[in-house]
Amino acid sequence: MAKIDVKNEKKVKKVVDDSIRAEVSDKVGEKSFKQKIRHLLRTRKRKVFVAIIFLLLIATILLAVPTTRYGIVGYFVKKDVSIIVKDKATHKPVSQAVITIGTKTAVTTSKGEAKVRGVPVGEYTVRVSKKYYKDDSQTYTVPIIGDVKSFDLQLTATGRQVGVSVTNKVTGSPLAKAIVKVGETSTSTDEKGLATIVLPADKQALSGTVELTGYNKVDIQVKVSDQTDVNKFNITPSGSLYYLSKATGKINVMKSNLDGSDARAVVTATGNENDRETVLLAARDWQFLALSAKKTTNKGGELYLVDAKTDQLKTIDEGNASFQLVGWSGHKFIYIVNRNTTNYWDQKKQTMKSYDADTGKITVLDEQTSIGTNGYDYEVEYIGSPYIQDNKIVYSKSWSRGNTYTVSDKKAAIMTINTDGSSKQRVKEFAVQRSLGIDARLYEPREIYFKVSADNATSSYYEYEDGGLRSITYTDDKFYNSEYSTYLISPNGEKTFWSDPRNGKNTLFIGNKDGKNEKTIVNESEYAAYGWYSDDYILLSRNGSELYIASSSKSLGTQPLKITNYHKPSVSFIGYGSGYGGI
């Protein structure tokens, strides 16, 4: 028997007495103080005694009941149980098997693993089932104390085990976690793109499907065979490409999957379209496309938006004018309007605009300024040489004067402006006598060479980079006869893709956003750079009429996947790399 510490007992009694005294003094007068104390002591002791007896009873029950019966504790203590299911004959993991523990269920992964969460402690019969396998079960205890140990279950196949493999149709790479479904059974592939599915042995072939997030679902025919290389399936990354096609004799805007399947016209030709004016330029994320096409007979120029979310056609701009397409900056499309009904010395004959595809808002970025009344007495300003640099447009404004001009204070300039119309800047101005022209070439992704020619004076050259302009030594021969690659910028803006002509062929490169640290994709091939589809895939063209797709992360060791034949516009957008479809 345990010894009682009398000293401590007295201290506890004193604390209780003091507490009771304080409580009683608030409710009753001092007159009945002793009587109330006796009453409360009797009441408190009785309640404390009952509570102690109750707790001892619960503890006794819990300790007395065997560990195979947890009863009440299961309401409060729950744990996760990990299970691995394997084929009894091959010892390979069995995916898509259903595990049942009490009222809880889980499905095994491609590794045969499943975690049943929130299982109350106690003893269970763990059951596992899958089509064309014998059901199996095993007793298992989820303990109160200690870790829950994972365990294996083995299933015996009742049908034939059939091997399947799934790969990316574009890259040929194996795909993990692809779900192969045949009838009422299914399996999922491992990291090598492999899986085993058990099917009835009395069938030669069965229909099924392959599904994986981020890829198009595909229908398949699975041969019921024990040969390991007869059931190879490939699936195409999800997404849609848009292109021009003249297969019917008229120019339609087409849409297809990335492998060219499910091709259909989303903008049907009217017959008024022509090769010169029909151009389709996609934004870098392929959510919007700008279409320049003459679709009616009573309008001079027509510029449309194709919304890839809805495939709907919306008018951007139209009128008795011609449209010079500059390109996409994000979801803003930049273009120049040249009005046909005005004289070249009239005001605002030429206007540069920005169209926001998300909001439908048009912003006037800059307009032509002119002075004069006829073909002899005039001063005309021209907007030219526009290049998109991120969300900024770098362009020039030059002047020409008639025979009877008078020298004024007008100045030509190299300009920059944001695509929303803000922060217009005259980076450098040039005095004009009779005429001054400014030409430009995109040398590298973020570098532009400018040639400035004034009357009969010697030309001067400049390099624009990172918002700054500096004078450089250059020649007309280099300026006009050098090869200037079109650096196609990836959707995330971190990589560039371009072609470099060599020995009558094209060598293809992928580099960083500045066109540096390049790696060769293929040497001296018939392919040319066309664009990107997401940051994972590059688009290539061949013979100016064939469109292909390949991985952006590895060299072009095998022939890329052909998507379709397409109609190339007569107008090329050399140097424009902020969208796709113009080269």
PDB file of C-alpha atoms in Angstrom, residues 121-351:
ATOM      1  CA  VAL A 121      -7.459   1.436 -34.650  1.00  0.00           C
ATOM      2  CA  GLY A 122      -8.612  -2.145 -34.446  1.00  0.00           C
ATOM      3  CA  GLU A 123      -8.519  -5.506 -36.152  1.00  0.00           C
ATOM      4  CA  TYR A 124      -9.727  -5.816 -39.749  1.00  0.00           C
ATOM      5  CA  THR A 125     -10.007  -8.130 -42.677  1.00  0.00           C
ATOM      6  CA  VAL A 126      -8.208  -6.293 -45.467  1.00  0.00           C
ATOM      7  CA  ARG A 127      -9.725  -7.157 -48.833  1.00  0.00           C
ATOM      8  CA  VAL A 128      -8.277  -6.566 -52.300  1.00  0.00           C
ATOM      9  CA  SER A 129     -10.008  -7.117 -55.626  1.00  0.00           C
ATOM     10  CA  LYS A 130      -9.482  -6.549 -59.313  1.00  0.00           C
ATOM     11  CA  LYS A 131     -11.091  -7.811 -62.485  1.00  0.00           C
ATOM     12  CA  TYR A 132      -9.519 -11.031 -63.781  1.00  0.00           C
ATOM     13  CA  TYR A 133      -7.810 -11.672 -60.436  1.00  0.00           C
ATOM     14  CA  LYS A 134      -8.927 -13.805 -57.534  1.00  0.00           C
ATOM     15  CA  ASP A 135      -9.999 -11.742 -54.551  1.00  0.00           C
ATOM     16  CA  ASP A 136      -7.650 -11.918 -51.611  1.00  0.00           C
ATOM     17  CA  SER A 137      -7.911 -10.973 -47.949  1.00  0.00           C
ATOM     18  CA  GLN A 138      -5.755 -10.818 -44.880  1.00  0.00           C
ATOM     19  CA  THR A 139      -6.311  -9.943 -41.250  1.00  0.00           C
ATOM     20  CA  TYR A 140      -4.511  -6.896 -40.019  1.00  0.00           C
ATOM     21  CA  THR A 141      -4.420  -4.931 -36.783  1.00  0.00           C
ATOM     22  CA  VAL A 142      -4.105  -1.168 -36.663  1.00  0.00           C
ATOM     23  CA  PRO A 143      -2.469  -0.717 -33.246  1.00  0.00           C
ATOM     24  CA  ILE A 144      -3.058   2.023 -30.694  1.00  0.00           C
ATOM     25  CA  ILE A 145       0.603   2.225 -29.801  1.00  0.00           C
ATOM     26  CA  GLY A 146       3.462   2.124 -32.297  1.00  0.00           C
ATOM     27  CA  ASP A 147       3.833   2.709 -35.998  1.00  0.00           C
ATOM     28  CA  VAL A 148       1.544   1.172 -38.593  1.00  0.00           C
ATOM     29  CA  LYS A 149       3.563  -1.291 -40.638  1.00  0.00           C
ATOM     30  CA  SER A 150       3.018  -1.530 -44.394  1.00  0.00           C
ATOM     31  CA  PHE A 151       2.364  -4.991 -45.779  1.00  0.00           C
ATOM     32  CA  ASP A 152       2.082  -6.818 -49.095  1.00  0.00           C
ATOM     33  CA  LEU A 153      -0.832  -8.603 -50.677  1.00  0.00           C
ATOM     34  CA  GLN A 154      -0.534 -10.966 -53.610  1.00  0.00           C
ATOM     35  CA  LEU A 155      -3.170 -11.605 -56.243  1.00  0.00           C
ATOM     36  CA  THR A 156      -3.513 -14.619 -58.483  1.00  0.00           C
ATOM     37  CA  ALA A 157      -4.475 -13.844 -62.080  1.00  0.00           C
ATOM     38  CA  THR A 158      -7.438 -15.702 -63.571  1.00  0.00           C
ATOM     39  CA  GLY A 159      -6.820 -14.431 -67.128  1.00  0.00           C
ATOM     40  CA  ARG A 160      -3.860 -13.812 -69.400  1.00  0.00           C
ATOM     41  CA  GLN A 161      -1.330 -11.192 -68.419  1.00  0.00           C
ATOM     42  CA  VAL A 162      -0.809  -8.764 -71.295  1.00  0.00           C
ATOM     43  CA  GLY A 163       2.004  -6.218 -71.434  1.00  0.00           C
ATOM     44  CA  VAL A 164       1.366  -2.710 -72.763  1.00  0.00           C
ATOM     45  CA  SER A 165       3.533   0.375 -73.275  1.00  0.00           C
ATOM     46  CA  VAL A 166       2.543   4.026 -73.685  1.00  0.00           C
ATOM     47  CA  THR A 167       4.719   6.795 -75.166  1.00  0.00           C
ATOM     48  CA  ASN A 168       4.428  10.445 -76.148  1.00  0.00           C
ATOM     49  CA  LYS A 169       3.594  10.511 -79.861  1.00  0.00           C
ATOM     50  CA  VAL A 170       5.617  13.679 -80.453  1.00  0.00           C
ATOM     51  CA  THR A 171       8.795  12.837 -78.546  1.00  0.00           C
ATOM     52  CA  GLY A 172       8.669   9.033 -78.271  1.00  0.00           C
ATOM     53  CA  SER A 173       9.347   9.325 -74.521  1.00  0.00           C
ATOM     54  CA  PRO A 174       7.689   6.816 -72.134  1.00  0.00           C
ATOM     55  CA  LEU A 175       4.730   8.118 -70.162  1.00  0.00           C
ATOM     56  CA  ALA A 176       4.080   7.237 -66.516  1.00  0.00           C
ATOM     57  CA  LYS A 177       0.631   7.120 -64.887  1.00  0.00           C
ATOM     58  CA  ALA A 178      -1.215   6.596 -68.175  1.00  0.00           C
ATOM     59  CA  ILE A 179      -4.469   4.710 -67.522  1.00  0.00           C
ATOM     60  CA  VAL A 180      -5.148   1.800 -69.879  1.00  0.00           C
ATOM     61  CA  LYS A 181      -8.787   0.663 -69.697  1.00  0.00           C
ATOM     62  CA  VAL A 182     -10.142  -2.477 -71.317  1.00  0.00           C
ATOM     63  CA  GLY A 183     -13.710  -3.419 -70.503  1.00  0.00           C
ATOM     64  CA  GLU A 184     -14.116  -3.445 -66.719  1.00  0.00           C
ATOM     65  CA  THR A 185     -10.423  -3.635 -65.899  1.00  0.00           C
ATOM     66  CA  SER A 186      -7.646  -1.084 -66.025  1.00  0.00           C
ATOM     67  CA  THR A 187      -3.983  -0.569 -65.269  1.00  0.00           C
ATOM     68  CA  SER A 188      -1.559   2.359 -65.089  1.00  0.00           C
ATOM     69  CA  THR A 189       1.939   2.616 -66.512  1.00  0.00           C
ATOM     70  CA  ASP A 190       5.132   2.933 -64.498  1.00  0.00           C
ATOM     71  CA  GLU A 191       8.036   5.377 -65.029  1.00  0.00           C
ATOM     72  CA  LYS A 192       9.125   3.373 -68.082  1.00  0.00           C
ATOM     73  CA  GLY A 193       5.671   3.640 -69.631  1.00  0.00           C
ATOM     74  CA  LEU A 194       5.049  -0.073 -69.042  1.00  0.00           C
ATOM     75  CA  ALA A 195       2.137  -1.883 -67.444  1.00  0.00           C
ATOM     76  CA  THR A 196       0.537  -5.313 -67.264  1.00  0.00           C
ATOM     77  CA  ILE A 197      -3.176  -5.815 -67.694  1.00  0.00           C
ATOM     78  CA  VAL A 198      -4.972  -9.139 -67.153  1.00  0.00           C
ATOM     79  CA  LEU A 199      -7.560  -9.986 -69.793  1.00  0.00           C
ATOM     80  CA  PRO A 200      -9.733 -13.027 -70.552  1.00  0.00           C
ATOM     81  CA  ALA A 201      -7.643 -15.674 -72.300  1.00  0.00           C
ATOM     82  CA  ASP A 202     -10.432 -16.718 -74.694  1.00  0.00           C
ATOM     83  CA  LYS A 203     -10.308 -13.419 -76.617  1.00  0.00           C
ATOM     84  CA  GLN A 204      -7.893 -12.451 -79.385  1.00  0.00           C
ATOM     85  CA  ALA A 205      -8.277  -8.690 -79.048  1.00  0.00           C
ATOM     86  CA  LEU A 206     -10.308  -6.237 -77.026  1.00  0.00           C
ATOM     87  CA  SER A 207     -11.168  -2.560 -77.420  1.00  0.00           C
ATOM     88  CA  GLY A 208      -9.955  -0.075 -74.855  1.00  0.00           C
ATOM     89  CA  THR A 209      -8.706   3.443 -74.203  1.00  0.00           C
ATOM     90  CA  VAL A 210      -5.586   5.211 -72.980  1.00  0.00           C
ATOM     91  CA  GLU A 211      -5.929   8.367 -70.893  1.00  0.00           C
ATOM     92  CA  LEU A 212      -3.463  10.719 -69.218  1.00  0.00           C
ATOM     93  CA  THR A 213      -3.859  14.256 -67.933  1.00  0.00           C
ATOM     94  CA  GLY A 214      -2.458  16.691 -70.497  1.00  0.00           C
ATOM     95  CA  TYR A 215      -2.904  14.259 -73.401  1.00  0.00           C
ATOM     96  CA  ASN A 216      -5.710  13.393 -75.792  1.00  0.00           C
ATOM     97  CA  LYS A 217      -7.680  10.267 -74.977  1.00  0.00           C
ATOM     98  CA  VAL A 218      -7.148   7.577 -77.612  1.00  0.00           C
ATOM     99  CA  ASP A 219      -9.080   4.440 -78.558  1.00  0.00           C
ATOM    100  CA  ILE A 220      -6.974   1.287 -78.821  1.00  0.00           C
ATOM    101  CA  GLN A 221      -7.169  -2.402 -79.724  1.00  0.00           C
ATOM    102  CA  VAL A 222      -5.321  -4.606 -77.253  1.00  0.00           C
ATOM    103  CA  LYS A 223      -4.148  -7.973 -78.530  1.00  0.00           C
ATOM    104  CA  VAL A 224      -4.507 -10.693 -75.908  1.00  0.00           C
ATOM    105  CA  SER A 225      -1.011 -12.073 -76.269  1.00  0.00           C
ATOM    106  CA  ASP A 226       1.929 -12.872 -74.040  1.00  0.00           C
ATOM    107  CA  GLN A 227       4.322 -11.263 -76.541  1.00  0.00           C
ATOM    108  CA  THR A 228       5.834  -8.165 -74.999  1.00  0.00           C
ATOM    109  CA  ASP A 229       6.053  -5.890 -78.052  1.00  0.00           C
ATOM    110  CA  VAL A 230       2.638  -6.143 -79.712  1.00  0.00           C
ATOM    111  CA  ASN A 231       0.719  -3.601 -77.617  1.00  0.00           C
ATOM    112  CA  LYS A 232       2.627  -0.344 -78.081  1.00  0.00           C
ATOM    113  CA  PHE A 233       0.502   2.768 -77.956  1.00  0.00           C
ATOM    114  CA  ASN A 234       1.322   6.452 -78.296  1.00  0.00           C
ATOM    115  CA  ILE A 235      -0.789   9.424 -77.290  1.00  0.00           C
ATOM    116  CA  THR A 236      -0.663  13.062 -78.355  1.00  0.00           C
ATOM    117  CA  PRO A 237      -0.226  16.032 -76.008  1.00  0.00           C
ATOM    118  CA  SER A 238      -3.473  17.970 -75.753  1.00  0.00           C
ATOM    119  CA  GLY A 239      -3.818  21.291 -77.540  1.00  0.00           C
ATOM    120  CA  SER A 240      -4.788  22.717 -80.912  1.00  0.00           C
ATOM    121  CA  LEU A 241      -2.858  24.298 -83.775  1.00  0.00           C
ATOM    122  CA  TYR A 242      -4.245  26.790 -86.300  1.00  0.00           C
ATOM    123  CA  TYR A 243      -2.984  27.214 -89.848  1.00  0.00           C
ATOM    124  CA  LEU A 244      -4.042  28.287 -93.323  1.00  0.00           C
ATOM    125  CA  SER A 245      -5.007  25.649 -95.865  1.00  0.00           C
ATOM    126  CA  LYS A 246      -5.787  25.984 -99.558  1.00  0.00           C
ATOM    127  CA  ALA A 247      -6.544  22.297-100.066  1.00  0.00           C
ATOM    128  CA  THR A 248     -10.044  23.140-101.342  1.00  0.00           C
ATOM    129  CA  GLY A 249      -8.796  25.867-103.673  1.00  0.00           C
ATOM    130  CA  LYS A 250      -9.911  28.532-101.189  1.00  0.00           C
ATOM    131  CA  ILE A 251      -7.985  29.713 -98.135  1.00  0.00           C
ATOM    132  CA  ASN A 252      -9.538  28.380 -94.916  1.00  0.00           C
ATOM    133  CA  VAL A 253      -8.356  28.753 -91.325  1.00  0.00           C
ATOM    134  CA  MET A 254      -7.921  25.223 -90.011  1.00  0.00           C
ATOM    135  CA  LYS A 255      -7.656  23.748 -86.520  1.00  0.00           C
ATOM    136  CA  SER A 256      -6.215  20.338 -85.610  1.00  0.00           C
ATOM    137  CA  ASN A 257      -4.687  18.346 -82.789  1.00  0.00           C
ATOM    138  CA  LEU A 258      -0.910  18.461 -82.483  1.00  0.00           C
ATOM    139  CA  ASP A 259      -0.582  15.320 -84.593  1.00  0.00           C
ATOM    140  CA  GLY A 260      -2.837  16.705 -87.331  1.00  0.00           C
ATOM    141  CA  SER A 261      -5.847  14.606 -86.376  1.00  0.00           C
ATOM    142  CA  ASP A 262      -9.392  16.010 -86.095  1.00  0.00           C
ATOM    143  CA  ALA A 263      -8.612  18.760 -88.629  1.00  0.00           C
ATOM    144  CA  ARG A 264     -11.507  21.067 -89.438  1.00  0.00           C
ATOM    145  CA  ALA A 265     -12.166  24.553 -90.779  1.00  0.00           C
ATOM    146  CA  VAL A 266     -12.935  27.136 -88.083  1.00  0.00           C
ATOM    147  CA  VAL A 267     -13.032  30.116 -90.476  1.00  0.00           C
ATOM    148  CA  THR A 268     -14.492  29.064 -93.802  1.00  0.00           C
ATOM    149  CA  ALA A 269     -13.307  30.837 -96.926  1.00  0.00           C
ATOM    150  CA  THR A 270     -15.709  33.073 -98.852  1.00  0.00           C
ATOM    151  CA  GLY A 271     -13.688  32.937-102.067  1.00  0.00           C
ATOM    152  CA  ASN A 272     -12.633  36.591-101.827  1.00  0.00           C
ATOM    153  CA  GLU A 273      -9.397  35.783-100.010  1.00  0.00           C
ATOM    154  CA  ASN A 274      -6.157  36.153-101.942  1.00  0.00           C
ATOM    155  CA  ASP A 275      -2.608  34.942-101.392  1.00  0.00           C
ATOM    156  CA  ARG A 276      -1.133  38.405-100.903  1.00  0.00           C
ATOM    157  CA  GLU A 277      -3.445  39.696 -98.177  1.00  0.00           C
ATOM    158  CA  THR A 278      -4.273  36.518 -96.276  1.00  0.00           C
ATOM    159  CA  VAL A 279      -2.018  36.160 -93.227  1.00  0.00           C
ATOM    160  CA  LEU A 280      -2.525  34.290 -89.934  1.00  0.00           C
ATOM    161  CA  LEU A 281      -0.337  35.203 -86.927  1.00  0.00           C
ATOM    162  CA  ALA A 282      -0.675  33.346 -83.613  1.00  0.00           C
ATOM    163  CA  ALA A 283       0.108  34.784 -80.193  1.00  0.00           C
ATOM    164  CA  ARG A 284       2.876  32.939 -78.367  1.00  0.00           C
ATOM    165  CA  ASP A 285       0.403  31.031 -76.157  1.00  0.00           C
ATOM    166  CA  TRP A 286      -1.896  30.216 -79.126  1.00  0.00           C
ATOM    167  CA  GLN A 287      -4.929  31.643 -77.296  1.00  0.00           C
ATOM    168  CA  PHE A 288      -5.512  34.303 -79.957  1.00  0.00           C
ATOM    169  CA  LEU A 289      -4.724  34.671 -83.660  1.00  0.00           C
ATOM    170  CA  ALA A 290      -4.833  37.693 -85.932  1.00  0.00           C
ATOM    171  CA  LEU A 291      -6.217  37.073 -89.413  1.00  0.00           C
ATOM    172  CA  SER A 292      -5.767  39.529 -92.243  1.00  0.00           C
ATOM    173  CA  ALA A 293      -8.091  38.402 -95.016  1.00  0.00           C
ATOM    174  CA  LYS A 294     -10.332  39.987 -97.622  1.00  0.00           C
ATOM    175  CA  LYS A 295     -13.586  38.183 -96.955  1.00  0.00           C
ATOM    176  CA  THR A 296     -15.998  40.688 -98.519  1.00  0.00           C
ATOM    177  CA  THR A 297     -15.935  42.618-101.810  1.00  0.00           C
ATOM    178  CA  ASN A 298     -16.960  46.056-100.522  1.00  0.00           C
ATOM    179  CA  LYS A 299     -14.143  46.663 -98.050  1.00  0.00           C
ATOM    180  CA  GLY A 300     -10.552  47.636 -98.705  1.00  0.00           C
ATOM    181  CA  GLY A 301      -8.948  45.873 -95.759  1.00  0.00           C
ATOM    182  CA  GLU A 302     -10.148  43.536 -93.028  1.00  0.00           C
ATOM    183  CA  LEU A 303      -8.392  42.469 -89.851  1.00  0.00           C
ATOM    184  CA  TYR A 304      -9.934  39.823 -87.601  1.00  0.00           C
ATOM    185  CA  LEU A 305      -9.347  38.073 -84.274  1.00  0.00           C
ATOM    186  CA  VAL A 306      -9.734  34.306 -83.903  1.00  0.00           C
ATOM    187  CA  ASP A 307     -10.394  33.375 -80.267  1.00  0.00           C
ATOM    188  CA  ALA A 308      -8.995  29.875 -79.672  1.00  0.00           C
ATOM    189  CA  LYS A 309     -11.259  29.343 -76.650  1.00  0.00           C
ATOM    190  CA  THR A 310     -14.408  29.658 -78.752  1.00  0.00           C
ATOM    191  CA  ASP A 311     -13.130  29.549 -82.370  1.00  0.00           C
ATOM    192  CA  GLN A 312     -15.221  32.665 -82.932  1.00  0.00           C
ATOM    193  CA  LEU A 313     -14.246  35.311 -85.494  1.00  0.00           C
ATOM    194  CA  LYS A 314     -14.333  38.948 -84.376  1.00  0.00           C
ATOM    195  CA  THR A 315     -13.536  42.090 -86.377  1.00  0.00           C
ATOM    196  CA  ILE A 316     -10.524  44.067 -85.130  1.00  0.00           C
ATOM    197  CA  ASP A 317     -10.460  46.774 -87.809  1.00  0.00           C
ATOM    198  CA  GLU A 318     -11.752  47.344 -91.326  1.00  0.00           C
ATOM    199  CA  GLY A 319     -12.146  50.032 -93.941  1.00  0.00           C
ATOM    200  CA  ASN A 320     -10.745  51.424 -97.147  1.00  0.00           C
ATOM    201  CA  ALA A 321      -7.178  50.856 -96.007  1.00  0.00           C
ATOM    202  CA  SER A 322      -4.365  48.363 -96.037  1.00  0.00           C
ATOM    203  CA  PHE A 323      -3.052  46.795 -92.846  1.00  0.00           C
ATOM    204  CA  GLN A 324       0.626  46.267 -92.111  1.00  0.00           C
ATOM    205  CA  LEU A 325       0.843  43.554 -89.449  1.00  0.00           C
ATOM    206  CA  VAL A 326       3.567  44.119 -86.860  1.00  0.00           C
ATOM    207  CA  GLY A 327       2.788  41.229 -84.492  1.00  0.00           C
ATOM    208  CA  TRP A 328       1.813  40.149 -80.991  1.00  0.00           C
ATOM    209  CA  SER A 329       3.114  41.411 -77.672  1.00  0.00           C
ATOM    210  CA  GLY A 330       1.409  39.166 -75.138  1.00  0.00           C
ATOM    211  CA  HIS A 331      -2.294  39.489 -75.952  1.00  0.00           C
ATOM    212  CA  LYS A 332      -1.888  42.882 -77.653  1.00  0.00           C
ATOM    213  CA  PHE A 333      -1.711  42.898 -81.445  1.00  0.00           C
ATOM    214  CA  ILE A 334       0.213  45.719 -83.113  1.00  0.00           C
ATOM    215  CA  TYR A 335      -0.553  46.892 -86.657  1.00  0.00           C
ATOM    216  CA  ILE A 336      -0.267  49.940 -88.926  1.00  0.00           C
ATOM    217  CA  VAL A 337      -3.212  51.325 -90.915  1.00  0.00           C
ATOM    218  CA  ASN A 338      -2.479  52.938 -94.298  1.00  0.00           C
ATOM    219  CA  ARG A 339      -5.624  54.754 -95.491  1.00  0.00           C
ATOM    220  CA  ASN A 340      -6.343  54.506 -99.215  1.00  0.00           C
ATOM    221  CA  THR A 341      -8.696  57.480 -99.567  1.00  0.00           C
ATOM    222  CA  THR A 342      -6.282  60.197 -98.436  1.00  0.00           C
ATOM    223  CA  ASN A 343      -3.347  61.850-100.174  1.00  0.00           C
ATOM    224  CA  TYR A 344       0.065  61.101 -98.850  1.00  0.00           C
ATOM    225  CA  TRP A 345       0.437  64.711 -97.663  1.00  0.00           C
ATOM    226  CA  ASP A 346      -2.812  64.511 -95.652  1.00  0.00           C
ATOM    227  CA  GLN A 347      -2.812  64.215 -91.878  1.00  0.00           C
ATOM    228  CA  LYS A 348      -3.176  60.786 -90.236  1.00  0.00           C
ATOM    229  CA  LYS A 349      -2.857  58.828 -93.438  1.00  0.00           C
ATOM    230  CA  GLN A 350      -0.792  56.335 -91.454  1.00  0.00           C
ATOM    231  CA  THR A 351      -1.629  55.204 -87.884  1.00  0.00           C
TER     232      THR A 351
END
